[in-house]
Short mmCIF file of C-alpha atoms and ligand atoms in Angstrom, two decimals:
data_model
loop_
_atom_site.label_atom_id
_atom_site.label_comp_id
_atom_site.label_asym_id
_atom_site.label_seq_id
_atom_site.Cartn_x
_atom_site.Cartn_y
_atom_site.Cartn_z
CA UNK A 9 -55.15 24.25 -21.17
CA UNK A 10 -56.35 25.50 -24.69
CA UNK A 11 -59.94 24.05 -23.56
CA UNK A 12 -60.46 25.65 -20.22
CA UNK A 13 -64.01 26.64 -19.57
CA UNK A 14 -65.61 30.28 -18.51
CA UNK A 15 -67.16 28.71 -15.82
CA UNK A 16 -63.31 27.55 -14.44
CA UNK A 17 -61.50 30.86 -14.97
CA UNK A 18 -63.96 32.70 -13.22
CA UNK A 19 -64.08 30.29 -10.50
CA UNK A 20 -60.68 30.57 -9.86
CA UNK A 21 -60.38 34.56 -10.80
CA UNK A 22 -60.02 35.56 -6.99
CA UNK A 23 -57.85 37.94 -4.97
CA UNK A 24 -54.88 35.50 -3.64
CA UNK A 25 -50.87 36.22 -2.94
CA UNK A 26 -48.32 35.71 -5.22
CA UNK A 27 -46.49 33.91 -2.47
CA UNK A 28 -43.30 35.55 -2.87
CA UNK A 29 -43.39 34.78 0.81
CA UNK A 30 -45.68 33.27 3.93
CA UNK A 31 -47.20 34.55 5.15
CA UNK A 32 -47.49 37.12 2.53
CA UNK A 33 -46.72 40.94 3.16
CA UNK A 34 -49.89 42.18 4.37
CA UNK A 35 -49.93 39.95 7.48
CA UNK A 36 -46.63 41.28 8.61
CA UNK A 37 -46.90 43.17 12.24
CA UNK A 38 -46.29 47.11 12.53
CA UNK A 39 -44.40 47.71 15.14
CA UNK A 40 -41.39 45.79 14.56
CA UNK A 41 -37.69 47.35 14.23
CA UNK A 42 -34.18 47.91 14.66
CA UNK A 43 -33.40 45.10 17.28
CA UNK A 44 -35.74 42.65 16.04
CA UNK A 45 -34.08 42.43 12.66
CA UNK A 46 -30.24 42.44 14.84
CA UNK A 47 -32.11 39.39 16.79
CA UNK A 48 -32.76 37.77 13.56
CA UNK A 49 -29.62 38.54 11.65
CA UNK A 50 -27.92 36.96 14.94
CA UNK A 51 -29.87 34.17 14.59
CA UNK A 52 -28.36 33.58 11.65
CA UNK A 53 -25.14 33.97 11.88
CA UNK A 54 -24.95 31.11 14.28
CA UNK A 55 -26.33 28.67 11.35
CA UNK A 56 -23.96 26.00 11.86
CA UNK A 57 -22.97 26.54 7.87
CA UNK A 58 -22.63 30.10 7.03
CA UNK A 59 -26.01 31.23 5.51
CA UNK A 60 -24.70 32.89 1.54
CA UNK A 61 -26.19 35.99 1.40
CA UNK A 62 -28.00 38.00 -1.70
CA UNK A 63 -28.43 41.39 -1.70
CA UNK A 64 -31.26 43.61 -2.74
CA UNK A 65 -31.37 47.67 -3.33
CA UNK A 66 -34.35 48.86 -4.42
CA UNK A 67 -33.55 52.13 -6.40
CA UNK A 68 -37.04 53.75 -6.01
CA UNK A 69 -36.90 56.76 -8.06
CA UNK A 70 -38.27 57.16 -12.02
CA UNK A 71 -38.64 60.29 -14.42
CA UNK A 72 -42.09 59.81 -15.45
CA UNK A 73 -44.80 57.51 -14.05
CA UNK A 74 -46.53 54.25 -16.05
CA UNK A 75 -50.15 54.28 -15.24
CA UNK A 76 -50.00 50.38 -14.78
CA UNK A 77 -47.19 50.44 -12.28
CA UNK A 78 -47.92 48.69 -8.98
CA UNK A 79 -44.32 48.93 -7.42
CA UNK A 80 -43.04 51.45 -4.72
CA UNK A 81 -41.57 54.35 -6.75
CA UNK A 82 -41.22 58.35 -6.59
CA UNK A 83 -41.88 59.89 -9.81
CA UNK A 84 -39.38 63.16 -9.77
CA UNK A 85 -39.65 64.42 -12.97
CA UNK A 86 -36.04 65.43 -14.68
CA UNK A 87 -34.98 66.47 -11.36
CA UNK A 88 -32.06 64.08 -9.56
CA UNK A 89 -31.92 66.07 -6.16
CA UNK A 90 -33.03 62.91 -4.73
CA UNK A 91 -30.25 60.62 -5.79
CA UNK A 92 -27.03 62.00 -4.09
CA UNK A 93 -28.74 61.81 -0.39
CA UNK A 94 -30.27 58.43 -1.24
CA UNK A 95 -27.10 57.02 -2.10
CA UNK A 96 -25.11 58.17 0.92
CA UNK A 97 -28.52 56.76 3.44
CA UNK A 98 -27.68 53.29 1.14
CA UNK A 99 -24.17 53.66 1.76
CA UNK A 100 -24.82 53.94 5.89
CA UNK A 101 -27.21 50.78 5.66
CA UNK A 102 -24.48 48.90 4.30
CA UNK A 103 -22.19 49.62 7.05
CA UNK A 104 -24.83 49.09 9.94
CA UNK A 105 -25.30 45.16 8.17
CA UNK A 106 -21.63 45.09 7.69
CA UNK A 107 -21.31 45.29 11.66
CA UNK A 108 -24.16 42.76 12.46
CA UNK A 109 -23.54 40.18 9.75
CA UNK A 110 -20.40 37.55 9.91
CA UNK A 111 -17.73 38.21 7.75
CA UNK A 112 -17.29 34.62 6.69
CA UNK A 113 -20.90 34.73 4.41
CA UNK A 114 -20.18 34.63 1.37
CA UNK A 115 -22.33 37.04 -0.91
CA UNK A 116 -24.10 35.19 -4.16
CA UNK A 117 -26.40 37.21 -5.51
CA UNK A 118 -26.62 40.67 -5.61
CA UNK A 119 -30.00 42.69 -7.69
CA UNK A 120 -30.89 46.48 -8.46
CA UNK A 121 -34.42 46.75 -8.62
CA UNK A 122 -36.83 49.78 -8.48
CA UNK A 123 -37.89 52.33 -9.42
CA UNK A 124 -35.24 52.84 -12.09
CA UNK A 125 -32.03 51.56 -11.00
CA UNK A 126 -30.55 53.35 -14.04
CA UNK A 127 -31.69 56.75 -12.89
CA UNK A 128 -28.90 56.98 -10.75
CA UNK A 129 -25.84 58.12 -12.40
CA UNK A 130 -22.81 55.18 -13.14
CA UNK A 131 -20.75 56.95 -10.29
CA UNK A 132 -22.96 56.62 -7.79
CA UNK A 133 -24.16 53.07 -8.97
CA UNK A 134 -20.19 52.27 -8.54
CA UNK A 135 -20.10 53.81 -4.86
CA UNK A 136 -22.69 51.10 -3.87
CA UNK A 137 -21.28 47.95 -5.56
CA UNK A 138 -17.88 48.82 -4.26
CA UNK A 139 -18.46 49.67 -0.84
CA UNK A 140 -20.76 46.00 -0.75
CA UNK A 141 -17.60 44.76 -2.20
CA UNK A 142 -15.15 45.77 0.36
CA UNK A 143 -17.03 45.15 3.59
CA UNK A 144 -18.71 41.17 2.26
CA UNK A 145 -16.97 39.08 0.44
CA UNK A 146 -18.47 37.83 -2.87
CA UNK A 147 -18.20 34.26 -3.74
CA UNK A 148 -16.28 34.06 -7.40
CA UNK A 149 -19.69 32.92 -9.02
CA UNK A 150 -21.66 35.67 -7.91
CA UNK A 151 -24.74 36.38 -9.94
CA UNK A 152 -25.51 40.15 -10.30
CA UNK A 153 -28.43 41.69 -12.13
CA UNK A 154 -30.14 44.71 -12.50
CA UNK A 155 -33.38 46.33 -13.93
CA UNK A 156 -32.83 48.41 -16.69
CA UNK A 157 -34.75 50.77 -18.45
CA UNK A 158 -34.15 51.61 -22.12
CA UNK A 159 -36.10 54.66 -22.71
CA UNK A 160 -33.29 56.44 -20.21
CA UNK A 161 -30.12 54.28 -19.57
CA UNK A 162 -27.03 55.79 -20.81
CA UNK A 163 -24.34 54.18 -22.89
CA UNK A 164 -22.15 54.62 -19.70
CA UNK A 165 -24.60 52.85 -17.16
CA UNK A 166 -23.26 49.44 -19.08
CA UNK A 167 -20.24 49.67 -18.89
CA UNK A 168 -20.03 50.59 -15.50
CA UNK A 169 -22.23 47.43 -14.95
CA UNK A 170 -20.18 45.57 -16.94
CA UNK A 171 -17.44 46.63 -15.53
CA UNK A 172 -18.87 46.04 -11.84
CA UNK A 173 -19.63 42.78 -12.31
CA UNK A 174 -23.22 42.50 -13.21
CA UNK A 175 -23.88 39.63 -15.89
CA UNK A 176 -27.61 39.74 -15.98
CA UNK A 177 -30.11 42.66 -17.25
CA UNK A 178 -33.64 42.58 -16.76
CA UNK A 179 -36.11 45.08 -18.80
CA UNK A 180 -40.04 46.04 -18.11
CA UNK A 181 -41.03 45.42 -22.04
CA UNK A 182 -44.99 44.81 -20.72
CA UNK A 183 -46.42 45.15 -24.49
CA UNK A 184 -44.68 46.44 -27.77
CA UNK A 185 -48.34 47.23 -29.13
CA UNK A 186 -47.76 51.21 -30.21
CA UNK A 187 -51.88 51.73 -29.02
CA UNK A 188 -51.37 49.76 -25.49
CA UNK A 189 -47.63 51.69 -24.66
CA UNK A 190 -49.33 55.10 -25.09
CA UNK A 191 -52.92 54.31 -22.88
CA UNK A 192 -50.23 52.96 -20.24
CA UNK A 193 -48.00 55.96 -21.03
CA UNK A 194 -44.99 53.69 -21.60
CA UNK A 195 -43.41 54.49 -25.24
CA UNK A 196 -40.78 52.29 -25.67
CA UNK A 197 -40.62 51.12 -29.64
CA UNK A 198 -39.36 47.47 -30.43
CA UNK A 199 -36.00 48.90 -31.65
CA UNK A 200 -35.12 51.06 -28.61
CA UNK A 201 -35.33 47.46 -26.30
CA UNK A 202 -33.52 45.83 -29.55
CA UNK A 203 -30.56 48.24 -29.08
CA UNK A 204 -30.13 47.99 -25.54
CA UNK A 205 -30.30 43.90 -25.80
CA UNK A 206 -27.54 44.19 -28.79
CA UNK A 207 -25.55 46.35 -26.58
CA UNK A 208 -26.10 44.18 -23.00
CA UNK A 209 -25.02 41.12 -25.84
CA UNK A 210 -21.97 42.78 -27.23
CA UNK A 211 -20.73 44.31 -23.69
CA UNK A 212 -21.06 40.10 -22.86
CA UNK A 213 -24.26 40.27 -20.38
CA UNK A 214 -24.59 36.54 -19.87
CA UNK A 215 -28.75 36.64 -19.22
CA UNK A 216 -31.19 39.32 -20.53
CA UNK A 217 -34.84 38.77 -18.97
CA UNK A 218 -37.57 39.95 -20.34
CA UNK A 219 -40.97 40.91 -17.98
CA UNK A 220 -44.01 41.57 -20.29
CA UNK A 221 -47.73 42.06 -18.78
CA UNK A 222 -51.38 40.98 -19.94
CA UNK A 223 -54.88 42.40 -18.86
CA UNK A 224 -53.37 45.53 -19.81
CA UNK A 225 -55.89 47.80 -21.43
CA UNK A 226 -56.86 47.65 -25.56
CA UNK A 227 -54.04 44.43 -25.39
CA UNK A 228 -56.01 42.04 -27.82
CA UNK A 229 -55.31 38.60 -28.78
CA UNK A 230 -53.71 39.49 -32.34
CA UNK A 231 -51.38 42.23 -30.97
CA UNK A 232 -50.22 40.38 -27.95
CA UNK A 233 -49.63 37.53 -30.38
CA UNK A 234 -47.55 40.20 -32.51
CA UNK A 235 -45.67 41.31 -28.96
CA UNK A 236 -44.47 37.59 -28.11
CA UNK A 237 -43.72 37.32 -31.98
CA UNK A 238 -41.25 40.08 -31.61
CA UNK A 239 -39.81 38.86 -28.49
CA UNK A 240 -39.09 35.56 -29.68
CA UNK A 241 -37.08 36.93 -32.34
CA UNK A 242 -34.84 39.38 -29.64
CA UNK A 243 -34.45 35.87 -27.70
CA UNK A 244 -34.21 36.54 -24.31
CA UNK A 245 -33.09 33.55 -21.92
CA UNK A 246 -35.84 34.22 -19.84
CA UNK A 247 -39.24 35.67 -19.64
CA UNK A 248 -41.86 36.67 -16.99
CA UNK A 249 -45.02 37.58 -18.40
CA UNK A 250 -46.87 38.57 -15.78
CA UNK A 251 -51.29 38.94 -14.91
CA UNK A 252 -51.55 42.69 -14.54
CA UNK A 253 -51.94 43.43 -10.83
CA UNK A 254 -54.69 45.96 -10.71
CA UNK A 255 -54.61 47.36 -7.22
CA UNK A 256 -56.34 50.60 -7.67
CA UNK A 257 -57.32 50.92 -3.83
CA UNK A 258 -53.16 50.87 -3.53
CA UNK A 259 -52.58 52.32 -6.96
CA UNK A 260 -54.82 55.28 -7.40
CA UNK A 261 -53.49 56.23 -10.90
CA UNK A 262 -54.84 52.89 -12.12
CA UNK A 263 -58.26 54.26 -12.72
CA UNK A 264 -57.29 56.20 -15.67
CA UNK A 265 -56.76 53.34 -17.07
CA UNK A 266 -59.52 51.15 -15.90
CA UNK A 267 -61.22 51.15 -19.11
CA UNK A 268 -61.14 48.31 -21.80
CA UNK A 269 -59.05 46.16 -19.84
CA UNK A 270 -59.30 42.51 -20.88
CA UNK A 271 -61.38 40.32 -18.18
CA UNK A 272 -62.00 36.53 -18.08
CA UNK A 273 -61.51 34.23 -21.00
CA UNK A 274 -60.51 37.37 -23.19
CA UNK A 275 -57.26 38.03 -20.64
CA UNK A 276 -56.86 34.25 -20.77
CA UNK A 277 -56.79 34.14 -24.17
CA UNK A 278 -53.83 36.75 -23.93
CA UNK A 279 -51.53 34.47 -22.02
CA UNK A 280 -52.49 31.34 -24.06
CA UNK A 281 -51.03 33.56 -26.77
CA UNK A 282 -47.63 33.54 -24.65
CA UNK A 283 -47.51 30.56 -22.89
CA UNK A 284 -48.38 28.94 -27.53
CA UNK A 285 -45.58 31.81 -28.50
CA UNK A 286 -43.13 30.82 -26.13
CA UNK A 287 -43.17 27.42 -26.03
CA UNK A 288 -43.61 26.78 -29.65
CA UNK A 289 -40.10 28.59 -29.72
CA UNK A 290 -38.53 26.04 -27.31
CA UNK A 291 -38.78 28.18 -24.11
CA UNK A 292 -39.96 26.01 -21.05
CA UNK A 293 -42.82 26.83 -18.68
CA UNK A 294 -41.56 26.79 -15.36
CA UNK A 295 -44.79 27.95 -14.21
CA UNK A 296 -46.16 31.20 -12.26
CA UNK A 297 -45.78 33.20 -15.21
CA UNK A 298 -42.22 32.53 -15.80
CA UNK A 299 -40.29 31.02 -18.71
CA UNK A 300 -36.84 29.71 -19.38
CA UNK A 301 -34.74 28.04 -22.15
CA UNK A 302 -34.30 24.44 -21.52
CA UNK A 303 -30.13 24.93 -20.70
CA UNK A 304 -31.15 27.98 -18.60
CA UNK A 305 -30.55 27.22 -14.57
CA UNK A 306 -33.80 27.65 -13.56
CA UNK A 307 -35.14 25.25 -16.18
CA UNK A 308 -32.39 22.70 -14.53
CA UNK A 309 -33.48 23.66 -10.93
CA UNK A 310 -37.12 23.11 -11.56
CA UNK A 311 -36.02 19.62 -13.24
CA UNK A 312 -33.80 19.06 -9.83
CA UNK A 313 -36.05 20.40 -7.29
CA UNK A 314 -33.62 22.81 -6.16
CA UNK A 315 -35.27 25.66 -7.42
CA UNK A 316 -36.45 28.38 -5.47
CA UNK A 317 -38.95 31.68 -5.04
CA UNK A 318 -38.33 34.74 -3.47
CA UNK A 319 -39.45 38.87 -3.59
CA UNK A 320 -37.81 38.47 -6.57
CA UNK A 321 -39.20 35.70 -8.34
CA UNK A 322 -37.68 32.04 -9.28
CA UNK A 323 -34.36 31.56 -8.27
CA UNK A 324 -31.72 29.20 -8.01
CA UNK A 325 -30.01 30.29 -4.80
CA UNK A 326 -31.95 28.63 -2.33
CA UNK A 327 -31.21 28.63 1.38
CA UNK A 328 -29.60 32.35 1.20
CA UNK A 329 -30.31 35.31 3.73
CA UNK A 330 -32.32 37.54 1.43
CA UNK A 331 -31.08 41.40 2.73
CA UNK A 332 -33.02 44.39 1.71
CA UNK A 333 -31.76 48.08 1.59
CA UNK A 334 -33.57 50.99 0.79
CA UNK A 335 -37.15 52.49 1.45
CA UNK A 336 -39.77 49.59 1.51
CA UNK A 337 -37.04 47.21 1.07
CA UNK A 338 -37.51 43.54 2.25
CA UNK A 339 -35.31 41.39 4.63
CA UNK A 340 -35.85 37.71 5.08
CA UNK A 341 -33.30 36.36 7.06
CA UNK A 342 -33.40 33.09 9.44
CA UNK A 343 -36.93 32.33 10.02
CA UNK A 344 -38.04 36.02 9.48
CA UNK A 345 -39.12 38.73 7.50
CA UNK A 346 -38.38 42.51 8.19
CA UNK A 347 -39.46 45.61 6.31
CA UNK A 348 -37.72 49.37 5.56
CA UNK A 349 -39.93 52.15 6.03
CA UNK A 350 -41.54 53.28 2.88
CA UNK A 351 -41.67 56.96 3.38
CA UNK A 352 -38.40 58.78 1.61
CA UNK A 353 -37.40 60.97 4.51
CA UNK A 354 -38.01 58.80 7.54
CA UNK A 355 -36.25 56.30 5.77
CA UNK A 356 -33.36 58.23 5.23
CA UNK A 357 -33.25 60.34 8.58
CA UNK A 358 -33.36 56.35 10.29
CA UNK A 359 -30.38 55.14 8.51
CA UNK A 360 -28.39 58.12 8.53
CA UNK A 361 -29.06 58.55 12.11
CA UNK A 362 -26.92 55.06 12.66
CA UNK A 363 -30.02 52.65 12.91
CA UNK A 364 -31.49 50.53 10.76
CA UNK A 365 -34.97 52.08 9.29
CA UNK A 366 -36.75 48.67 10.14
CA UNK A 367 -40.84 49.47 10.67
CA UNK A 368 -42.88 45.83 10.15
CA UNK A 369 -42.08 42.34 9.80
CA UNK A 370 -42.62 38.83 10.89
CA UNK A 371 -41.06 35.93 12.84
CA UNK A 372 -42.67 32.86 12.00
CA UNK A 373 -44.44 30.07 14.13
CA UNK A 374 -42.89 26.34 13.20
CA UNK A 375 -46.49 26.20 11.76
CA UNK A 376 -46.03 29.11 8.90
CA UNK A 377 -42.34 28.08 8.36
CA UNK A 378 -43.55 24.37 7.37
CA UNK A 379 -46.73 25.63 5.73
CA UNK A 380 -43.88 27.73 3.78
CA UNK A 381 -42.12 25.00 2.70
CA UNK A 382 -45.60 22.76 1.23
CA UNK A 383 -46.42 26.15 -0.90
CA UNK A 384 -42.83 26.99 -1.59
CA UNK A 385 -42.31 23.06 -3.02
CA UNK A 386 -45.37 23.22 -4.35
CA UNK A 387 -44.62 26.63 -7.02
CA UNK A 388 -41.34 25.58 -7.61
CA UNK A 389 -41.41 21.67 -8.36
CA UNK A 390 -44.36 21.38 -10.07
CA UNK A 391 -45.14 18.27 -7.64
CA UNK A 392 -45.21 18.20 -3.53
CA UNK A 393 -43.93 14.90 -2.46
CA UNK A 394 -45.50 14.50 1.18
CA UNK A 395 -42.45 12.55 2.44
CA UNK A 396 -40.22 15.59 1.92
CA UNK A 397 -42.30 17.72 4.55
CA UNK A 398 -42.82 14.94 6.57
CA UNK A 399 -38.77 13.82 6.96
CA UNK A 400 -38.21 17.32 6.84
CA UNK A 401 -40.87 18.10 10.12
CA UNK A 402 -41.67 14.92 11.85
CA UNK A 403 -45.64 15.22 11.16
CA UNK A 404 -48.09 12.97 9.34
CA UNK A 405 -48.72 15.16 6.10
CA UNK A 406 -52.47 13.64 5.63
CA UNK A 407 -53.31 14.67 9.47
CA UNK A 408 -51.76 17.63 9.03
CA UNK A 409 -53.27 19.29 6.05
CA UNK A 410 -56.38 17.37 6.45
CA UNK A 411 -58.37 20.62 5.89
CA UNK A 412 -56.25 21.74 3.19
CA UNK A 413 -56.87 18.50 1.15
CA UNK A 414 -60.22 18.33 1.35
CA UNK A 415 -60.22 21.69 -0.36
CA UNK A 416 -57.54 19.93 -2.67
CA UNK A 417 -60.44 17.61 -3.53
CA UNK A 418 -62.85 20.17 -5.18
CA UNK A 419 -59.90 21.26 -7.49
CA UNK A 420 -58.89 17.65 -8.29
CA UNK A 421 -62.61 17.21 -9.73
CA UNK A 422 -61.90 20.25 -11.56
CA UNK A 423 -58.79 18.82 -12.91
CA UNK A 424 -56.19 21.26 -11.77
CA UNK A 425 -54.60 18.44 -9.44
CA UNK A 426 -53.86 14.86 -9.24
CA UNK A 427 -53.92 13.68 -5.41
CA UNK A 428 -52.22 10.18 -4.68
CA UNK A 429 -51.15 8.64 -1.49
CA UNK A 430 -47.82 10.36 -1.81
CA UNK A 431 -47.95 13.59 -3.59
CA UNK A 432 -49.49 16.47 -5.44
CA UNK A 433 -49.01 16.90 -8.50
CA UNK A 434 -50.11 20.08 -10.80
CA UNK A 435 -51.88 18.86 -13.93
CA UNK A 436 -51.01 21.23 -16.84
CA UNK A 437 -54.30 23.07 -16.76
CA UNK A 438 -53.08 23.32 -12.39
CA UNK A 439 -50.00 24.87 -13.25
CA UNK A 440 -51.71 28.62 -14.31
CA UNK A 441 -53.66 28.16 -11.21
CA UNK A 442 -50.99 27.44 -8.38
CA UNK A 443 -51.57 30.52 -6.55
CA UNK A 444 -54.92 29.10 -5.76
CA UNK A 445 -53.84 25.71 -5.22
CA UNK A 446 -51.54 26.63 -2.68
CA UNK A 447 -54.07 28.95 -0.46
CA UNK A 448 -55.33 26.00 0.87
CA UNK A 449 -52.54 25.61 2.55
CA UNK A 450 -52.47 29.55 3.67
CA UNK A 451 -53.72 29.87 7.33
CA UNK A 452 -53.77 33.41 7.05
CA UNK A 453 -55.76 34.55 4.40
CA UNK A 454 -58.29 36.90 5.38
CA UNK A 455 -62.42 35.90 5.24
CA UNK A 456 -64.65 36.23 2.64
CA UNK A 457 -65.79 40.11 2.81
CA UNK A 458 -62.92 40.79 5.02
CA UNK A 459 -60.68 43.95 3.21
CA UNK A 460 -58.84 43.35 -0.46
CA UNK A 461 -55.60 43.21 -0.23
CA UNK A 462 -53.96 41.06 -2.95
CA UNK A 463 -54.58 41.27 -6.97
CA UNK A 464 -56.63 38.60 -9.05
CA UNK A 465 -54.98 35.12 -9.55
CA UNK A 466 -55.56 34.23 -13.26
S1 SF4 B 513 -40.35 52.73 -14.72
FE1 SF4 B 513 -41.02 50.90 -13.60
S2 SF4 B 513 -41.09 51.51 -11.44
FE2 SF4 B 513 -41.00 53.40 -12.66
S3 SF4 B 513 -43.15 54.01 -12.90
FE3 SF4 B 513 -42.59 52.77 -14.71
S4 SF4 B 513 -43.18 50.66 -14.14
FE4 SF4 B 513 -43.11 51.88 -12.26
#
């Protein structure tokens, strides 16, 4: 990996998915709503074993904006008018799923993400989690985690958490460089994330994840070397260290910040510092940007081939309903994907209203759902083995992907794949490139010259 060319990174630099699904987001159709996601959530409740559930609220709301950010958030400033009506909209969407989805589900994961889910005040943070609690039923091992920002959380906000039953913290640390934090107007010293993860420790938080960012601007070699230093030393069980998703037709505020961003072998250079770093501390690649100690589940998972990828990244709970609640919020349930409106007020006047604020989604052909599985196998395992698909499917997998693995062919020369008569295997220079390794297998990605719509793959 240390010896990959120019020539290969920008080769490969293009605009592809992150395949947190398939077809990815932007292919979804307008259009869809409130009884197309009942049709689908029926659907699944007559899976002949009860589908587990995990839960998603996205918490959109933050004090002050980072010019880097790429996700859906409203920047309010100190004021938290927003927060009491936003809760009581969540607390209506939970009872409109609680009439459409079986009781006998059981619930195993359950994730605040934003936005800033600390923003919201430990009371009203309790409201949600309880009334989830008494209209599902949680299975005893339920994994609960939660985005957490330390330039604002309160003492309180853990315990509550704590208390709730969240055992896994996750914290935006992006760069601890003092000249990158203030060009991405981020300030977060080392020792303000060091309190919070000696606090999450003490209160007993059984997983503290860490999601840093390169390409962001000034970032150089030496001080993102210094950044994963510091990390190691906090020792998170997991890491994400993510390619920074400029997306400034989406993003406006991204220009000001367009300047001396790291391109080509000089951004490379910046994860080679992470992926030497973290490894030479013990922590275990388990590839798309993602790390893990070697005990850690989804280190196990990978090793098992049981490990999985949603909207939220690597997970072990495969073969859940993945339910979304809140503006912009994502569904994926049965063989379907459903979307919340992403405007505040027409989300909330929906949901209060009695409906469900569903605007977009998609219900896949048997073609996307088995193209979903080759790409989903194929960033999880680190290997595709064509049997699986084909027991799994009934089809030839050489007839089938014929096209695709001709384009496999041109990457295999570049030595990003081994192809054999039965599988496909990632080399280790393959595994930073899987996003383009699996759009061959993507039937819907849009022409050469045809509009942007995803961020840069290395
Ligand atoms: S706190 Fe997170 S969601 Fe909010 S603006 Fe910053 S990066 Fe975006």
């Amino acid at each position: 990996m240390e010896n990959i060319s120019l020539d290969l990174l920008e080769k490969y630099d293009v605009q592809g998915p992150r395949y947190t699904s398939y077809p990815p987001a932007p292919f979804w159709k307008n259009g869809m709503g409130p009884k197309d996601y009942e049709t689908l959530l029926e659907k699944s409740n007559k899976a002949p074993a009860p589908r587990p559930l995990s839960f998603y609220f996205h918490l959109p709301f933050c004090e002050k904006l980072c010019l880097f950010c790429a996700c859906t958030s409203i920047i309010t400033g100190p004021n938290h008018t927003f927060e009491d009506p936003y809760t009581e909209a969540l607390l209506k969407e939970i009872e409109w799923l609680r009439e459409r989805v079986s009781r006998n589900r059981p619930v195993v994961q359950v994730h605040l993400g934003g936005g800033t889910p600390n923003y919201f005040s430990p009371e009203n943070l309790e409201r949600l989690i309880s009334a989830l609690r008494n209209k599902f039923q949680f299975a005893p091992d339920v994994e609960m985690g939660v985005e957490l920002d330390p330039r604002t959380i309160k003492k309180s906000h853990l315990s509550t958490l704590k208390k709730l039953g969240f055992n896994r913290m996750s914290m935006g640390v992006q760069d601890f460089d003092p000249a990158v934090q203030k060009r991405i107007r981020r300030i977060q010293p080392r020792e303000m994330v060091g309190d919070l993860v000696e606090d999450a420790r003490n209160k007993g938080f059984a997983s503290i994840n860490f999601d840093l960012i390169y390409g962001l601007p000034g970032q150089t070699p030496e001080s993102f070397g210094k950044t994963i230093r510091d990390v190691v030393e906090m020792n998170p069980d997991r890491l994400a260290v993510y390619s920074y998703a400029f997306v400034p037709w989406m993003k406006k505020y991204q220009e000001k910040i367009k300047e001396h961003q790291p391109a080509g072998r000089q951004k490379f250079e910046l994860f080679l510092q992470a992926l030497r770093g973290l490894t030479q501390a013990g922590y275990e690649y388990i590839g798309m940007d993602h790390f893990s100690r070697p005990g850690d589940e989804l280190t196990r998972a990978r090793a098992n081939r049981t490990l999985w990828r949603n909207f939220q990244g690597y997970t072990t709970k495969a073969g859940t309903d993945l339910i979304g609640l809140g503006l912009s919020a994502i569904s994926q349930v049965a063989d379907g994907f459903m979307q919340n409106d992403r405007q505040l007020y027409s989300y909330q006047k929906s949901v209060l209203s009695g409906t469900s604020a569903t605007v977009r989604g998609y219900v896949c052909s048997t073609d996307d759902v088995i193209r979903a599985r080759v790409i989903q196998n194929l960033m999880c395992h680190a290997v595709l083995i064509k049997s699986d698909i084909e027991t799994e499917f009934g089809l030839t997998f050489d007839a089938y992907f014929a096209e695709a693995l001709s384009k496999l062919k041109e990457m295999e020369k570049d030595g990003l794949v081994n192809l054999s008569a039965g599988e496909i295997r990632p080399t280790s220079t393959g595994r930073v490139f899987l996003r383009n390794l699996a759009m061959p297998f993507d039937a819907h990605l849009p022409k050469p010259g045809e509009k942007k719509v995803f961020s840069r793959t290395v």
